[in-house]
């Protein structure tokens, strides 16, 4: 939905106020990062940044959020653009999901993101939703936040006390909780450039295309021949945060990718994942789906995919 | 654009003047910041061909084109659209851009109550402008965010498929 989204949002029927209209707020269109940060501070942090609005507008309409001020960041030029910077691809926060599909630099230097993009929502939502918004929201069922982990990406953050870069490994803290402090803005994400000796794979299991995944996974491996020098594997829709499966990674690093190693990695998932109780997808079923998906993706990696 | 002033916080429910080009006509209207674009189109501009269904991005009834791309007008505030070019189903009908799709939907009974149809047409229009010969699966994928409670989708996919083939054969249906 709509699955996650609706079950999360549709609980509006339980609310006394069933209006699907937002509470009144003021609106400010920022032209620069400084203006946006300043406005947030002066609203006493009772403010929200709005980028693509594809998650925030429904949350406002359902009154799950009711800030005093909305700060539109979509006209800030500094947050746009995709380009190479040293060993990294810098992806501006306002890069839209549809641009993750159409931008040649992403296909070449961050192909895992390119492969994940068609699975993010539906075409019209991809026309508005932004990469920075997706990472900031940190929905555990979302594709892009999990892929920043697999890619060992760094998140660039601007705030009242200056600018910093946080590794994806340190960014996702708990359910919808990240290293972002109130009033801080994601300005860009830095992804190490894809190299010739690397391979990637991505897939997800969902009831219907466009739905949030029951389980999803992406991986990036560095190979010498069939020997795995390094691999990072990240799952989504498996718990409160996007999750790296370090036990499975350890089962693979330094070995040849063969059926025995794949089985060992699948076996390690039980220690890596603790799927939440859920009526729709019981933990044992989610773990089973995760094993199936991991096997499939490692198989593709073995074929050089 | 000037910087932020404390006055911004005082006028939460005061209307703001926004200007767009809607269906090739310049319009200006007064909207509250919390007003969604779909409400603005339907209530202020009386363009009721854009439908409001779920109002949370799930059904696709409210699709319009913003600067040439399909967008959910329930997931956008009218103030965010200030300065944009907007095409609604009325405009695309008037300028004939989707006449062949409309004729084929009609011919194949790809609509019954018609509630979903404006959104279906806007999405189909975008798909065919990006992909000349989509497979049936690609058509279904493109419509994955559009609900139809009446037709069962088969006729909708047939209609889009037929128009795609007719367009690439160089003819118009
Ligand atoms: C029907 C539907 C289906 C969807 N399906 C999927 C799916 O399958 N997979 C998926 O990943 N997503 C899905 N989404 C969500 C979509 O991808 C959103 O676009 C995305 O999660 C948020 O991006 P946004 O730019 O729209 O952010 P917004 O909605 O504008 O903002 C979201 C939050 O992030 C904050 N924020 C935004 N940008 C920044 C920034 N640069 N710095 C700091 N904070 C920021 C906002 O303050 C807000 O709290 C779906 C949405 C809908 C409506
Ligand atoms: S009304 Fe906008 S998607 Fe349903
Ligand atoms: S024709 Fe009735 S919803 Fe599609």
GROMACS .gro file of C-alpha atoms in nm, chain A residues 9-20 62:
model
   13
    9UNK     CA    1  -0.210   0.675   0.759
   10UNK     CA    2  -0.555   0.526   0.730
   11UNK     CA    3  -0.575   0.487   1.102
   12UNK     CA    4  -0.718   0.834   1.057
   13UNK     CA    5  -1.059   0.673   1.088
   14UNK     CA    6  -0.976   0.616   1.450
   15UNK     CA    7  -0.913   0.983   1.499
   16UNK     CA    8  -1.191   1.197   1.623
   17UNK     CA    9  -1.127   1.439   1.348
   18UNK     CA   10  -1.172   1.257   1.022
   19UNK     CA   11  -1.110   1.566   0.811
   20UNK     CA   12  -0.854   1.511   0.539
   62UNK     CA   13  -0.427   1.349   0.792
   0.00000   0.00000   0.00000
